PDB file of C-alpha atoms in Angstrom:
ATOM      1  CA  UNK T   1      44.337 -36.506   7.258  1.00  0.00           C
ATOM      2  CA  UNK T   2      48.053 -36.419   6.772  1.00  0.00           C
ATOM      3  CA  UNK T   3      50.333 -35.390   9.624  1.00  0.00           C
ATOM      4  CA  UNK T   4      53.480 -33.655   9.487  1.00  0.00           C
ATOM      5  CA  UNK T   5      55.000 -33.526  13.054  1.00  0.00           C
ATOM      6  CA  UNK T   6      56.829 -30.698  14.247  1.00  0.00           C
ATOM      7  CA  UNK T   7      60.365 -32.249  13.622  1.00  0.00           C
ATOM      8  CA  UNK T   8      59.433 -33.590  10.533  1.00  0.00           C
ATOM      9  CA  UNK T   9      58.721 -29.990   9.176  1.00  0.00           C
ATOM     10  CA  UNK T  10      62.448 -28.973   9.884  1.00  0.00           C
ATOM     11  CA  UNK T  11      63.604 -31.926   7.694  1.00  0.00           C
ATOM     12  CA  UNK T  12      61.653 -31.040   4.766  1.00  0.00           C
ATOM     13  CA  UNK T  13      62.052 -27.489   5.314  1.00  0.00           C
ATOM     14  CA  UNK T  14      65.861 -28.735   5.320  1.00  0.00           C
ATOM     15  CA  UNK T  15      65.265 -31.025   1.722  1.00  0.00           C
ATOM     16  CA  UNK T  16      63.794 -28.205   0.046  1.00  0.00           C
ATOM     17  CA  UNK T  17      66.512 -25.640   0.350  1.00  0.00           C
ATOM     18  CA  UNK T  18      69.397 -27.844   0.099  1.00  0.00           C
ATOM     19  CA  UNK T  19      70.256 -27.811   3.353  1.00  0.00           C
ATOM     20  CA  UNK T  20      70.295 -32.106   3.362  1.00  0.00           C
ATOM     21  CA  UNK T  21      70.323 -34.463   0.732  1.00  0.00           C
ATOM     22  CA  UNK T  22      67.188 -36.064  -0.262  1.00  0.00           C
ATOM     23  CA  UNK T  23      66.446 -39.494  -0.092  1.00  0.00           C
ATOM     24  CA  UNK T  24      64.129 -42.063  -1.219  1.00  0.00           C
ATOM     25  CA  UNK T  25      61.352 -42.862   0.626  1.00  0.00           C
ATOM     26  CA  UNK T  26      59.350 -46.560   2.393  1.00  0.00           C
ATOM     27  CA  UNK T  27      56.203 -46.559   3.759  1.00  0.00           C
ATOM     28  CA  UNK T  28      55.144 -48.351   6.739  1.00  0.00           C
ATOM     29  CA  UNK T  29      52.126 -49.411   8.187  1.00  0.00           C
ATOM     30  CA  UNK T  30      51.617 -49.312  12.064  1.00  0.00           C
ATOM     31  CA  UNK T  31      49.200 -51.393  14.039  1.00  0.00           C
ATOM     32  CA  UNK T  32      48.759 -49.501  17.437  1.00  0.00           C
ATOM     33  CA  UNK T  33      45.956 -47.595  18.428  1.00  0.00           C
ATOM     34  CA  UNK T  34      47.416 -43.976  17.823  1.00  0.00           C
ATOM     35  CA  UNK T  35      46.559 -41.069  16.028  1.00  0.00           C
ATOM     36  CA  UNK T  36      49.612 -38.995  15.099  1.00  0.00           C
ATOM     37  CA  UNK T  37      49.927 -35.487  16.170  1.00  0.00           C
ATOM     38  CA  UNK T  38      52.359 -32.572  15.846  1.00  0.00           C
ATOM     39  CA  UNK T  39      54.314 -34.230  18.735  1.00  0.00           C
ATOM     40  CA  UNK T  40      54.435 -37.439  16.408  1.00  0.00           C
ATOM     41  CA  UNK T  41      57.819 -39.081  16.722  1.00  0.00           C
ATOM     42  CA  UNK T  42      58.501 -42.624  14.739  1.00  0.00           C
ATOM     43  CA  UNK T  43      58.842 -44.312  18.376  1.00  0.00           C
ATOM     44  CA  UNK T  44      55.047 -43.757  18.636  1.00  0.00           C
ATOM     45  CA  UNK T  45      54.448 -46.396  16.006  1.00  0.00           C
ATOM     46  CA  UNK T  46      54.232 -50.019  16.321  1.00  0.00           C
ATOM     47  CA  UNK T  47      54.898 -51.930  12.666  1.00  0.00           C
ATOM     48  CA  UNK T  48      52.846 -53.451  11.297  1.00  0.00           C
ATOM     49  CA  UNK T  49      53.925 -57.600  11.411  1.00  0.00           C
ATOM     50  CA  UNK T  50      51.507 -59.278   9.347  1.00  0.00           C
ATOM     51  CA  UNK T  51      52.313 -62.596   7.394  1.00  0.00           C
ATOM     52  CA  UNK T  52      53.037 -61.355   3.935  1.00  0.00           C
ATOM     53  CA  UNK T  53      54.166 -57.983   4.821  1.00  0.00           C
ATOM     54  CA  UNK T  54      56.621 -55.824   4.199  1.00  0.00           C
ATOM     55  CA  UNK T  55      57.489 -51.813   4.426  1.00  0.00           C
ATOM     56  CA  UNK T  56      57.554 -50.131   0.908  1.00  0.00           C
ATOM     57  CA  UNK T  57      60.019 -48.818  -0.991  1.00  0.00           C
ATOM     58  CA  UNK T  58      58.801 -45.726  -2.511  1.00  0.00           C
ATOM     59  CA  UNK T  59      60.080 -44.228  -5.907  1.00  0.00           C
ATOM     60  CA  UNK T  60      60.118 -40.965  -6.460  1.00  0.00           C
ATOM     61  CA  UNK T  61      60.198 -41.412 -10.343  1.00  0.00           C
ATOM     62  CA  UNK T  62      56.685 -42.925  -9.752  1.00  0.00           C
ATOM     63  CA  UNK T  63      54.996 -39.394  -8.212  1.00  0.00           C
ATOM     64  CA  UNK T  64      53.269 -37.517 -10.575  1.00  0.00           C
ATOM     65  CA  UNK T  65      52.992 -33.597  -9.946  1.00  0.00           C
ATOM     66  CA  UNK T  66      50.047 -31.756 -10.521  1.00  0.00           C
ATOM     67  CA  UNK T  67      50.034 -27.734 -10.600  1.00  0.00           C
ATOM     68  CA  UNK T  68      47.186 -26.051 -10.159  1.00  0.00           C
ATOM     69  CA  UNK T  69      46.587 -23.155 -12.961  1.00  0.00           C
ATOM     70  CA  UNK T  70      46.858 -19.201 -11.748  1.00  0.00           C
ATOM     71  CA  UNK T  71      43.873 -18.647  -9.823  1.00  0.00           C
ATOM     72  CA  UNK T  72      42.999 -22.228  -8.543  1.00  0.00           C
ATOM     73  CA  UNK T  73      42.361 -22.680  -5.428  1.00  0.00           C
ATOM     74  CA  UNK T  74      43.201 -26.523  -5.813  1.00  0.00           C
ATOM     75  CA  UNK T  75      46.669 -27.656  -4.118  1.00  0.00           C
ATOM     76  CA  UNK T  76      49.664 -28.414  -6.241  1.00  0.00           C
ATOM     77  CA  UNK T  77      49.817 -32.941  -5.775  1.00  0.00           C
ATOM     78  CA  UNK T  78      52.127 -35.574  -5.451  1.00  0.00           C
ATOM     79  CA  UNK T  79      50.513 -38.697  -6.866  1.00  0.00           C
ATOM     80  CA  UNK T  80      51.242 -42.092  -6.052  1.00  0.00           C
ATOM     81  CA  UNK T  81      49.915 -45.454  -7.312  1.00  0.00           C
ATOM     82  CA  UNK T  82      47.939 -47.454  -5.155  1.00  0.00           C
ATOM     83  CA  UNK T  83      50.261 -49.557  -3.063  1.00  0.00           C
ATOM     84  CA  UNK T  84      48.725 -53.386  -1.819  1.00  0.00           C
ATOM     85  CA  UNK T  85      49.357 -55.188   1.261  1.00  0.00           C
ATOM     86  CA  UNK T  86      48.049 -58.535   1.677  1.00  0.00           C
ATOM     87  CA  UNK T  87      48.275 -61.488   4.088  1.00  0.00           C
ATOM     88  CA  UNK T  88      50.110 -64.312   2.601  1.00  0.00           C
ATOM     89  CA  UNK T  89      48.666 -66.742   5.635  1.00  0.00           C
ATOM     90  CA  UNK T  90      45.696 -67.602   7.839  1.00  0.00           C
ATOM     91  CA  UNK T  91      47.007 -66.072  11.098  1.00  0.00           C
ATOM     92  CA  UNK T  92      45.798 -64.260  14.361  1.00  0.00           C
ATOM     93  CA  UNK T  93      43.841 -61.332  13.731  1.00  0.00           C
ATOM     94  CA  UNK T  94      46.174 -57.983  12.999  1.00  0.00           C
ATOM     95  CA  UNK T  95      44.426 -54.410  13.300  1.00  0.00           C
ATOM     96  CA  UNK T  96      46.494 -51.879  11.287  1.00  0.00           C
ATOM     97  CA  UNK T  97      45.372 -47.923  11.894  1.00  0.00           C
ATOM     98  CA  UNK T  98      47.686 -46.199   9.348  1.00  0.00           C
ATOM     99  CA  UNK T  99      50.711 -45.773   7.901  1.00  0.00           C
ATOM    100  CA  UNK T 100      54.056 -43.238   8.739  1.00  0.00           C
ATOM    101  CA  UNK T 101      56.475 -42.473   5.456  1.00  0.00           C
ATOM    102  CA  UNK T 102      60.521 -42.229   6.255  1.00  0.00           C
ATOM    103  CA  UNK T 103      63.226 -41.310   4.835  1.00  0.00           C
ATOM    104  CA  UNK T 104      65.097 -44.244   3.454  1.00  0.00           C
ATOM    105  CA  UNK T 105      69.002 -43.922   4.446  1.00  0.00           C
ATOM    106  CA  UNK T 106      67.853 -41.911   7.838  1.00  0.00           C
ATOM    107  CA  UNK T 107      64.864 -43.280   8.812  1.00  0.00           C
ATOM    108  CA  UNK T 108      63.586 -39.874   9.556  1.00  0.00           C
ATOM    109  CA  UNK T 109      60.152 -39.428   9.802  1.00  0.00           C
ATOM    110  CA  UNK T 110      58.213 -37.038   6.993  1.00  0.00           C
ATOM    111  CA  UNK T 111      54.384 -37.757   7.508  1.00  0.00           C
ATOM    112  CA  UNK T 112      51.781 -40.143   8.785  1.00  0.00           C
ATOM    113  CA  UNK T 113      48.747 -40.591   8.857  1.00  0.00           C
ATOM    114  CA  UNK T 114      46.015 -42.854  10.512  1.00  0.00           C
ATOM    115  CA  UNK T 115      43.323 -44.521   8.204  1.00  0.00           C
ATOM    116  CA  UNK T 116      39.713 -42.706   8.244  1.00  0.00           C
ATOM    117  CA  UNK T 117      38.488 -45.557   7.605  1.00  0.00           C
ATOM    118  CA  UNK T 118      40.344 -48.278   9.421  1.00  0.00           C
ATOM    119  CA  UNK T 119      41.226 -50.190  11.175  1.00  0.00           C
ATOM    120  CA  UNK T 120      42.261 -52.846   8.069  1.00  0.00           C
ATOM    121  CA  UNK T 121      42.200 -56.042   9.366  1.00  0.00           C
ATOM    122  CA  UNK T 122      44.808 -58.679   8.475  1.00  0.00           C
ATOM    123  CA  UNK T 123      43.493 -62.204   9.619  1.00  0.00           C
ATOM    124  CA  UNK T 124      42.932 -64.866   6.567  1.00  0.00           C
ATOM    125  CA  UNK T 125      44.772 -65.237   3.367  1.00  0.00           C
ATOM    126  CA  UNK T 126      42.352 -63.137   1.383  1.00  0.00           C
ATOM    127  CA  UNK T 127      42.572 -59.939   3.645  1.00  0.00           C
ATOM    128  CA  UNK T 128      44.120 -57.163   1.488  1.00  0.00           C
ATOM    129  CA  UNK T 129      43.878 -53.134   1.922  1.00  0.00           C
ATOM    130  CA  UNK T 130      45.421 -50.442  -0.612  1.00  0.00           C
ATOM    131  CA  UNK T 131      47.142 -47.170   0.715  1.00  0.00           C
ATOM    132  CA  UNK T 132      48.191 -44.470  -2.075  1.00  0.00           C
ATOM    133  CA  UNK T 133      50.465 -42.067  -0.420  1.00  0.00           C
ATOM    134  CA  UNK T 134      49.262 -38.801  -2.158  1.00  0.00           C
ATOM    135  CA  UNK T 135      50.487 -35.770  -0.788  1.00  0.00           C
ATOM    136  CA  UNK T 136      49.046 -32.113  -1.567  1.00  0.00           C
ATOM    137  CA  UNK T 137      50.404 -28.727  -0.655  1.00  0.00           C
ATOM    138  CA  UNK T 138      48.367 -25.793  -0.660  1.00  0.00           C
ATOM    139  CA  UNK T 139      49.443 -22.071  -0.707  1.00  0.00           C
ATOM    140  CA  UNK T 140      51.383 -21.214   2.697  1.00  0.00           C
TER     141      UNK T 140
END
């Protein structure tokens, strides 16, 4: 389930009424044992460190909204493609539990969230895993 920490709220609060500039976005992938919270801060994540990886530069061109029609009790949705990360190299064996989005010039955390599934594990040349950084907002 996606997080949004306490402080992270203010800064989108803050994007959406103009208040800061937005910013592009990269998603990371973290490898410690944690499961983020509403006291979440990005010093609670450990990066990911795996041979072939690297944090992704999301673009916001790339999202695709979806409204719901009057009535529907589905959430409006920010769709992503599905993003890759594989191992590029045999090496030691690399757990990773989820992944944290920030704000690109900042760095400010905006969400998180730890894998339902996980952890992946990164440990041969053929280990792979997919994230697609969807994001859905129901009525407030």
């Amino acid at each position: 389930m996606i997080v949004i920490p306490r402080t992270s709220r203010a800064t989108l609060l803050a994007m959406l009424l103009n208040k800061t500039v937005a910013e592009e976005m990269d998603l990371h992938v973290y490898k410690n044992d944690y499961t983020p919270n509403d006291d979440t801060e990005l010093a609670d994540f450990v990066e990911a460190n795996f041979a072939g990886y690297a944090a992704e530069q999301l673009d916001s061109a790339v999202y695709t909204i979806t409204v719901p029609g009057p009535g529907s009790s589905i959430p409006a949705s920010a769709e992503y493609d599905d993003i890759e990360f594989a191992s590029s190299a045999e090496q030691a064996a690399n757990n990773n539990y989820g992944y944290y989005v920030t704000r690109r010039i900042t760095g400010d955390l905006l969400w998180c969230e730890r894998f339902s599934d996980g952890p992946y594990t990164i440990a041969t040349a053929d280990n792979k895993f997919t994230i697609n950084p969807r994001f859905r907002l129901a009525a407030l």
